[in-house]
Amino acid sequence: MSTIAVDFDGVLHSYERGWADGTIYGDWKPGAVVALSQLMRRHAVFVHTTRPARQVARWIEQRSGHGIECTTRVPRTGWLRRPGFWNEHGVLLVTDRKLAATHYIDDRAVRFETWPQALRDVGIEPLVGEVP
Ligand SMILES: [Mg+2]
């Protein structure tokens, strides 16, 4: 079992108007509910968001017709040794923390391989040679 982190805005939530007034105004991204359910069947899944976790958890529960049950509780101790504990019973963790994961699914991610590549991917030409 792997731990999969799933971003909320732009990945689960359509987010076509950006942050706007801070409300969750949109709909599911196409395929999001089925994809989440599929992921949760095989892996530990958590949704990470910069929004208040409870706001996102409520939205997911309501908009899934209560097909997806959420928790916002990250246990304090031992959770790192028990990856996946939170969805052992099909419960989706929603958190505003960056927790350990084997994969992050995010619409704004830059995959890091090397610094020159990462700089180029964000539009900066890396300096040539060794820089302290
Ligand atoms: Mg996003």
XYZ file of N, CA, C and O and ligand atoms in Angstrom:
529
model
N 0.849 -1.208 0.000
C 0.000 0.000 0.000
C 0.876 1.247 0.000
O 1.819 1.343 0.764
N 0.562 2.166 -0.867
C 1.257 3.453 -0.912
C 0.390 4.513 -0.266
O -0.792 4.294 -0.013
N 1.002 5.643 0.023
C 0.238 6.787 0.519
C 0.187 7.834 -0.589
O 1.227 8.287 -1.072
N -1.014 8.188 -0.986
C -1.194 9.118 -2.098
C -1.789 10.415 -1.563
O -2.855 10.405 -0.934
N -1.110 11.511 -1.810
C -1.606 12.829 -1.439
C -2.288 13.443 -2.660
O -1.726 13.440 -3.755
N -3.495 13.936 -2.460
C -4.253 14.508 -3.570
C -4.584 15.960 -3.244
O -5.213 16.254 -2.219
N -4.162 16.854 -4.102
C -4.469 18.277 -3.959
C -5.973 18.489 -4.164
O -6.641 17.705 -4.840
N -6.508 19.549 -3.568
C -7.947 19.793 -3.706
C -8.267 20.717 -4.890
O -8.863 20.289 -5.873
N -7.834 21.982 -4.785
C -8.200 22.949 -5.833
C -7.477 22.638 -7.145
O -6.262 22.539 -7.194
N -8.264 22.495 -8.187
C -7.695 22.226 -9.499
C -7.485 20.754 -9.786
O -7.119 20.380 -10.900
N -7.715 19.921 -8.773
C -7.539 18.473 -8.948
C -8.848 17.742 -8.638
O -9.313 16.919 -9.420
N -9.450 18.075 -7.479
C -10.772 17.535 -7.146
C -11.853 18.574 -7.430
O -12.910 18.263 -7.974
N -11.575 19.808 -7.055
C -12.506 20.932 -7.248
C -12.141 21.651 -8.540
O -10.959 21.925 -8.787
N -13.144 21.998 -9.339
C -12.893 22.550 -10.682
C -12.046 23.823 -10.664
O -11.181 23.999 -11.518
N -12.280 24.710 -9.724
C -11.383 25.848 -9.471
C -11.199 26.737 -10.704
O -10.143 27.340 -10.893
N -12.251 26.842 -11.536
C -12.064 27.564 -12.799
C -11.892 29.067 -12.614
O -11.405 29.744 -13.507
N -12.287 29.590 -11.459
C -12.112 31.030 -11.199
C -11.018 31.290 -10.162
O -10.977 32.362 -9.558
N -10.169 30.311 -9.931
C -9.114 30.501 -8.942
C -9.677 30.611 -7.537
O -10.775 30.132 -7.252
N -8.952 31.272 -6.672
C -9.360 31.370 -5.269
C -10.659 32.134 -5.105
O -11.474 31.848 -4.207
N -10.872 33.164 -5.954
C -12.071 34.031 -5.897
C -12.283 34.560 -4.476
O -11.380 35.138 -3.904
N -13.451 34.315 -3.881
C -13.721 34.861 -2.544
C -13.448 33.845 -1.431
O -13.829 34.065 -0.279
N -12.828 32.760 -1.774
C -12.472 31.763 -0.755
C -13.524 30.690 -0.548
O -13.290 29.746 0.200
N -14.683 30.846 -1.195
C -15.683 29.782 -1.098
C -15.338 28.672 -2.103
O -14.587 28.901 -3.054
N -15.904 27.504 -1.858
C -15.728 26.404 -2.815
C -16.936 26.461 -3.742
O -17.986 25.917 -3.439
N -16.785 27.179 -4.836
C -17.927 27.533 -5.688
C -18.155 26.525 -6.804
O -19.188 26.525 -7.445
N -17.163 25.709 -7.105
C -17.201 24.910 -8.329
C -17.800 23.543 -8.156
O -18.528 23.270 -7.194
N -17.467 22.685 -9.096
C -17.955 21.309 -9.086
C -16.737 20.376 -9.073
O -15.611 20.831 -9.092
N -17.014 19.102 -9.068
C -15.932 18.122 -9.172
C -15.234 18.265 -10.521
O -15.896 18.507 -11.534
N -13.946 18.050 -10.543
C -13.254 17.842 -11.809
C -13.792 16.524 -12.375
O -14.070 15.579 -11.614
N -13.952 16.430 -13.700
C -14.484 15.194 -14.271
C -13.675 13.973 -13.831
O -12.443 13.988 -13.892
N -14.383 12.958 -13.361
C -13.732 11.696 -12.971
C -13.189 11.667 -11.558
O -12.671 10.642 -11.107
N -13.309 12.799 -10.840
C -12.642 12.903 -9.531
C -13.206 11.923 -8.494
O -12.433 11.290 -7.771
N -14.505 11.789 -8.419
C -15.095 10.940 -7.372
C -14.726 9.473 -7.603
O -14.313 8.772 -6.672
N -14.852 9.045 -8.836
C -14.509 7.658 -9.157
C -13.031 7.420 -8.905
O -12.635 6.402 -8.329
N -12.187 8.370 -9.298
C -10.739 8.221 -9.115
C -10.390 8.133 -7.629
O -9.594 7.279 -7.215
N -10.995 9.014 -6.828
C -10.741 8.982 -5.381
C -11.129 7.635 -4.798
O -10.385 7.041 -4.016
N -12.304 7.159 -5.176
C -12.779 5.870 -4.662
C -11.848 4.744 -5.077
O -11.543 3.855 -4.274
N -11.391 4.801 -6.310
C -10.458 3.767 -6.781
C -9.159 3.805 -6.004
O -8.635 2.763 -5.592
N -8.635 5.010 -5.796
C -7.387 5.155 -5.038
C -7.553 4.626 -3.623
O -6.695 3.916 -3.094
N -8.698 4.976 -3.002
C -8.933 4.598 -1.603
C -9.077 3.093 -1.423
O -8.857 2.573 -0.336
N -9.456 2.400 -2.482
C -9.591 0.948 -2.380
C -8.224 0.272 -2.244
O -8.105 -0.792 -1.670
N -7.199 0.885 -2.818
C -5.884 0.224 -2.843
C -4.818 0.917 -2.020
O -3.792 0.332 -1.724
N -5.038 2.207 -1.695
C -3.972 2.967 -1.040
C -4.519 3.827 0.091
O -5.715 4.085 0.164
N -3.564 4.294 0.920
C -3.905 5.322 1.898
C -3.944 6.643 1.143
O -3.009 6.978 0.427
N -5.041 7.377 1.275
C -5.206 8.611 0.511
C -5.504 9.747 1.464
O -6.305 9.586 2.389
N -4.835 10.865 1.278
C -5.267 12.071 1.976
C -5.329 13.230 1.012
O -4.599 13.272 0.017
N -6.252 14.129 1.285
C -6.404 15.344 0.498
C -5.663 16.446 1.234
O -5.871 16.640 2.437
N -4.790 17.149 0.540
C -4.091 18.263 1.182
C -4.544 19.570 0.540
O -4.749 19.657 -0.664
N -4.715 20.550 1.394
C -5.308 21.801 0.935
C -4.818 22.970 1.786
O -4.485 22.791 2.962
N -4.774 24.147 1.192
C -4.465 25.356 1.965
C -5.737 25.930 2.583
O -5.681 26.864 3.365
N -6.888 25.389 2.206
C -8.166 25.826 2.803
C -8.316 25.201 4.185
O -7.639 24.215 4.500
N -9.262 25.731 4.979
C -9.572 25.023 6.233
C -10.023 23.594 5.907
O -10.888 23.395 5.052
N -9.414 22.627 6.571
C -9.676 21.224 6.245
C -11.156 20.861 6.405
O -11.711 20.104 5.619
N -11.807 21.448 7.427
C -13.217 21.103 7.656
C -14.128 21.565 6.523
O -15.101 20.894 6.170
N -13.791 22.735 5.961
C -14.567 23.248 4.829
C -14.487 22.267 3.650
O -15.501 21.941 3.013
N -13.292 21.783 3.389
C -13.078 20.858 2.280
C -13.730 19.504 2.574
O -14.378 18.911 1.707
N -13.578 19.033 3.801
C -14.165 17.742 4.181
C -15.685 17.769 4.018
O -16.284 16.833 3.495
N -16.301 18.866 4.466
C -17.763 19.010 4.317
C -18.170 18.983 2.853
O -19.140 18.337 2.469
N -17.425 19.728 2.032
C -17.737 19.805 0.602
C -17.656 18.406 -0.035
O -18.540 18.006 -0.785
N -16.592 17.690 0.278
C -16.410 16.353 -0.302
C -17.542 15.431 0.139
O -18.120 14.707 -0.681
N -17.896 15.478 1.430
C -18.971 14.606 1.911
C -20.301 14.958 1.252
O -21.015 14.089 0.760
N -20.619 16.250 1.220
C -21.906 16.664 0.650
C -21.966 16.390 -0.847
O -22.942 15.842 -1.353
N -20.905 16.774 -1.552
C -20.920 16.636 -3.009
C -20.748 15.203 -3.491
O -20.932 14.922 -4.669
N -20.348 14.314 -2.591
C -20.274 12.903 -2.990
C -21.559 12.187 -2.577
O -21.620 10.953 -2.647
N -22.557 12.949 -2.129
C -23.794 12.344 -1.648
C -23.528 11.467 -0.444
O -24.171 10.452 -0.255
N -22.533 11.869 0.337
C -22.079 11.128 1.520
C -21.551 9.735 1.159
O -21.508 8.843 1.986
N -21.125 9.592 -0.092
C -20.480 8.352 -0.520
C -19.044 8.280 -0.027
O -18.486 7.202 0.103
N -18.438 9.444 0.202
C -17.078 9.484 0.737
C -17.116 10.140 2.106
O -17.502 11.296 2.246
N -16.732 9.364 3.110
C -16.693 9.883 4.485
C -15.302 10.446 4.761
O -14.305 9.838 4.380
N -15.250 11.611 5.406
C -13.970 12.280 5.646
C -13.677 12.409 7.133
O -14.584 12.462 7.955
N -12.396 12.520 7.440
C -11.957 12.917 8.769
C -10.929 14.022 8.602
O -10.267 14.095 7.564
N -10.818 14.902 9.579
C -9.779 15.934 9.540
C -8.776 15.708 10.668
O -7.907 16.523 10.899
N -8.925 14.591 11.351
C -8.069 14.313 12.501
C -6.807 13.563 12.117
O -6.881 12.414 11.695
N -5.681 14.221 12.298
C -4.396 13.564 12.103
C -3.909 13.144 13.484
O -3.598 13.990 14.308
N -3.855 11.859 13.768
C -3.379 11.419 15.082
C -1.962 11.909 15.346
O -1.160 12.040 14.437
N -1.675 12.201 16.588
C -0.406 12.842 16.944
C 0.777 11.898 16.957
O 1.866 12.266 16.623
N 0.549 10.700 17.382
C 1.698 9.799 17.528
C 1.480 8.533 16.708
O 0.368 8.064 16.551
N 2.601 8.054 16.226
C 2.576 6.727 15.624
C 2.073 6.660 14.194
O 2.192 5.616 13.569
N 1.520 7.765 13.669
C 0.892 7.633 12.362
C 1.898 7.341 11.266
O 1.581 6.680 10.293
N 3.140 7.833 11.448
C 4.146 7.585 10.411
C 4.474 6.101 10.303
O 4.833 5.609 9.244
N 4.353 5.414 11.423
C 4.660 3.986 11.403
C 3.479 3.165 10.894
O 3.614 1.999 10.637
N 2.375 3.818 10.773
C 1.196 3.085 10.295
C 0.585 3.785 9.096
O -0.515 4.326 9.184
N 1.306 3.833 7.975
C 0.750 4.531 6.827
C -0.578 3.909 6.433
O -0.712 2.688 6.408
N -1.543 4.738 6.186
C -2.811 4.211 5.716
C -3.829 3.949 6.795
O -4.953 3.571 6.522
N -3.443 4.224 8.054
C -4.382 3.939 9.139
C -5.712 4.666 8.951
O -6.749 4.196 9.345
N -5.650 5.870 8.340
C -6.854 6.703 8.330
C -7.924 6.213 7.369
O -9.049 6.602 7.481
N -7.530 5.423 6.393
C -8.600 4.950 5.516
C -8.766 3.437 5.561
O -9.269 2.831 4.646
N -8.360 2.866 6.691
C -8.580 1.436 6.855
C -10.055 1.091 6.746
O -10.425 0.018 6.348
N -10.883 2.058 7.121
C -12.325 1.811 7.045
C -12.966 2.704 5.999
O -14.101 3.129 6.144
N -12.208 3.056 4.990
C -12.757 3.831 3.887
C -12.976 5.293 4.201
O -13.816 5.934 3.579
N -12.237 5.814 5.178
C -12.385 7.226 5.534
C -11.259 8.023 4.900
O -10.098 7.630 4.948
N -11.620 9.139 4.310
C -10.649 9.993 3.624
C -10.168 11.085 4.569
O -10.973 11.815 5.147
N -8.858 11.185 4.727
C -8.290 12.249 5.560
C -8.161 13.528 4.742
O -7.694 13.497 3.609
N -8.613 14.637 5.314
C -8.427 15.951 4.696
C -7.588 16.769 5.660
O -7.913 16.861 6.847
N -6.500 17.349 5.169
C -5.600 18.062 6.058
C -4.992 19.275 5.377
O -4.874 19.306 4.147
N -4.614 20.261 6.193
C -3.890 21.416 5.647
C -2.390 21.262 5.904
O -1.631 22.200 5.745
N -2.001 20.060 6.326
C -0.579 19.792 6.550
C 0.001 19.009 5.378
O -0.708 18.264 4.714
N 1.288 19.194 5.185
C 1.961 18.377 4.182
C 2.495 17.140 4.882
O 3.484 17.189 5.605
N 1.808 16.051 4.705
C 2.188 14.800 5.339
C 3.034 13.978 4.366
O 3.054 14.238 3.165
N 3.719 12.996 4.923
C 4.535 12.117 4.085
C 3.653 11.336 3.117
O 2.566 10.884 3.481
N 4.108 11.207 1.905
C 3.375 10.445 0.902
C 4.361 9.881 -0.113
O 5.460 10.415 -0.278
N 3.949 8.831 -0.768
C 4.792 8.282 -1.831
C 4.538 9.011 -3.147
O 5.412 9.049 -4.008
N 3.344 9.565 -3.302
C 3.018 10.312 -4.513
C 2.173 11.523 -4.138
O 1.294 11.418 -3.272
N 2.411 12.630 -4.835
C 1.582 13.822 -4.680
C 0.939 14.112 -6.033
O 1.640 14.288 -7.024
N -0.389 14.167 -6.058
C -1.103 14.506 -7.289
C -1.535 15.957 -7.156
O -2.346 16.287 -6.288
N -0.940 16.829 -7.945
C -1.125 18.273 -7.762
C -1.067 18.953 -9.131
O -0.196 18.645 -9.934
N -1.986 19.886 -9.361
C -2.035 20.548 -10.661
C -0.915 21.577 -10.852
O -0.685 22.037 -11.951
N -0.238 21.952 -9.794
C 0.815 22.968 -9.932
C 2.199 22.424 -9.608
O 3.144 23.194 -9.444
N 2.333 21.138 -9.555
C 3.618 20.540 -9.183
C 4.637 20.688 -10.301
O 4.313 20.647 -11.481
N 5.884 20.862 -9.917
C 7.021 20.752 -10.817
C 7.775 19.520 -10.350
O 8.184 19.448 -9.184
N 7.916 18.564 -11.223
C 8.638 17.361 -10.825
C 10.112 17.692 -10.675
O 10.734 18.211 -11.587
N 10.687 17.378 -9.518
C 12.095 17.674 -9.283
C 12.958 16.488 -9.659
O 12.759 15.382 -9.157
N 13.905 16.728 -10.562
C 14.946 15.735 -10.872
C 16.303 16.327 -10.512
O 17.064 15.733 -9.766
N 16.574 17.516 -11.055
C 17.817 18.237 -10.747
C 17.466 19.711 -10.663
O 16.429 20.149 -11.179
N 18.347 20.507 -10.031
C 18.075 21.934 -9.947
C 18.055 22.630 -11.310
O 17.153 23.442 -11.555
N 18.990 22.327 -12.216
C 18.899 22.999 -13.526
C 17.550 22.744 -14.213
O 16.940 23.658 -14.773
N 17.083 21.498 -14.161
C 15.785 21.170 -14.783
C 14.646 21.890 -14.064
O 13.754 22.449 -14.707
N 14.677 21.889 -12.728
C 13.584 22.531 -11.982
C 13.544 24.029 -12.263
O 12.462 24.611 -12.445
N 14.730 24.657 -12.315
C 14.768 26.093 -12.622
C 14.200 26.348 -14.011
O 13.390 27.259 -14.201
N 14.604 25.534 -14.988
C 14.078 25.712 -16.349
C 12.563 25.544 -16.373
O 11.862 26.265 -17.074
N 12.066 24.599 -15.591
C 10.618 24.349 -15.588
C 9.823 25.522 -15.017
O 8.619 25.636 -15.264
N 10.469 26.358 -14.220
C 9.763 27.547 -13.727
C 10.233 28.809 -14.456
O 9.969 29.929 -14.017
N 10.946 28.611 -15.579
C 11.264 29.731 -16.461
C 12.539 30.484 -16.123
O 12.697 31.637 -16.535
N 13.432 29.848 -15.369
C 14.702 30.507 -15.032
C 15.833 29.716 -15.665
O 15.926 28.497 -15.483
N 16.710 30.405 -16.387
C 17.861 29.734 -16.992
C 18.931 29.550 -15.915
O 19.396 30.520 -15.323
N 19.309 28.294 -15.622
C 20.293 28.080 -14.547
C 21.648 28.638 -14.909
O 22.029 28.676 -16.081
N 22.393 29.079 -13.894
C 23.763 29.537 -14.099
C 24.626 28.339 -14.469
O 24.390 27.233 -13.988
N 25.612 28.558 -15.294
C 26.499 27.485 -15.739
C 27.586 27.256 -14.680
O 28.074 28.195 -14.073
N 27.930 25.997 -14.451
C 29.038 25.666 -13.568
C 28.610 25.543 -12.120
O 27.419 25.637 -11.790
N 29.564 25.328 -11.263
C 29.302 25.136 -9.835
C 29.064 26.469 -9.158
O 29.870 27.379 -9.272
N 27.995 26.562 -8.475
C 27.693 27.768 -7.696
C 27.542 27.349 -6.237
O 26.777 26.420 -5.958
N 28.303 27.973 -5.350
C 28.231 27.567 -3.932
C 26.850 27.847 -3.342
O 26.132 28.695 -3.805
Mg -4.151 22.953 -6.806
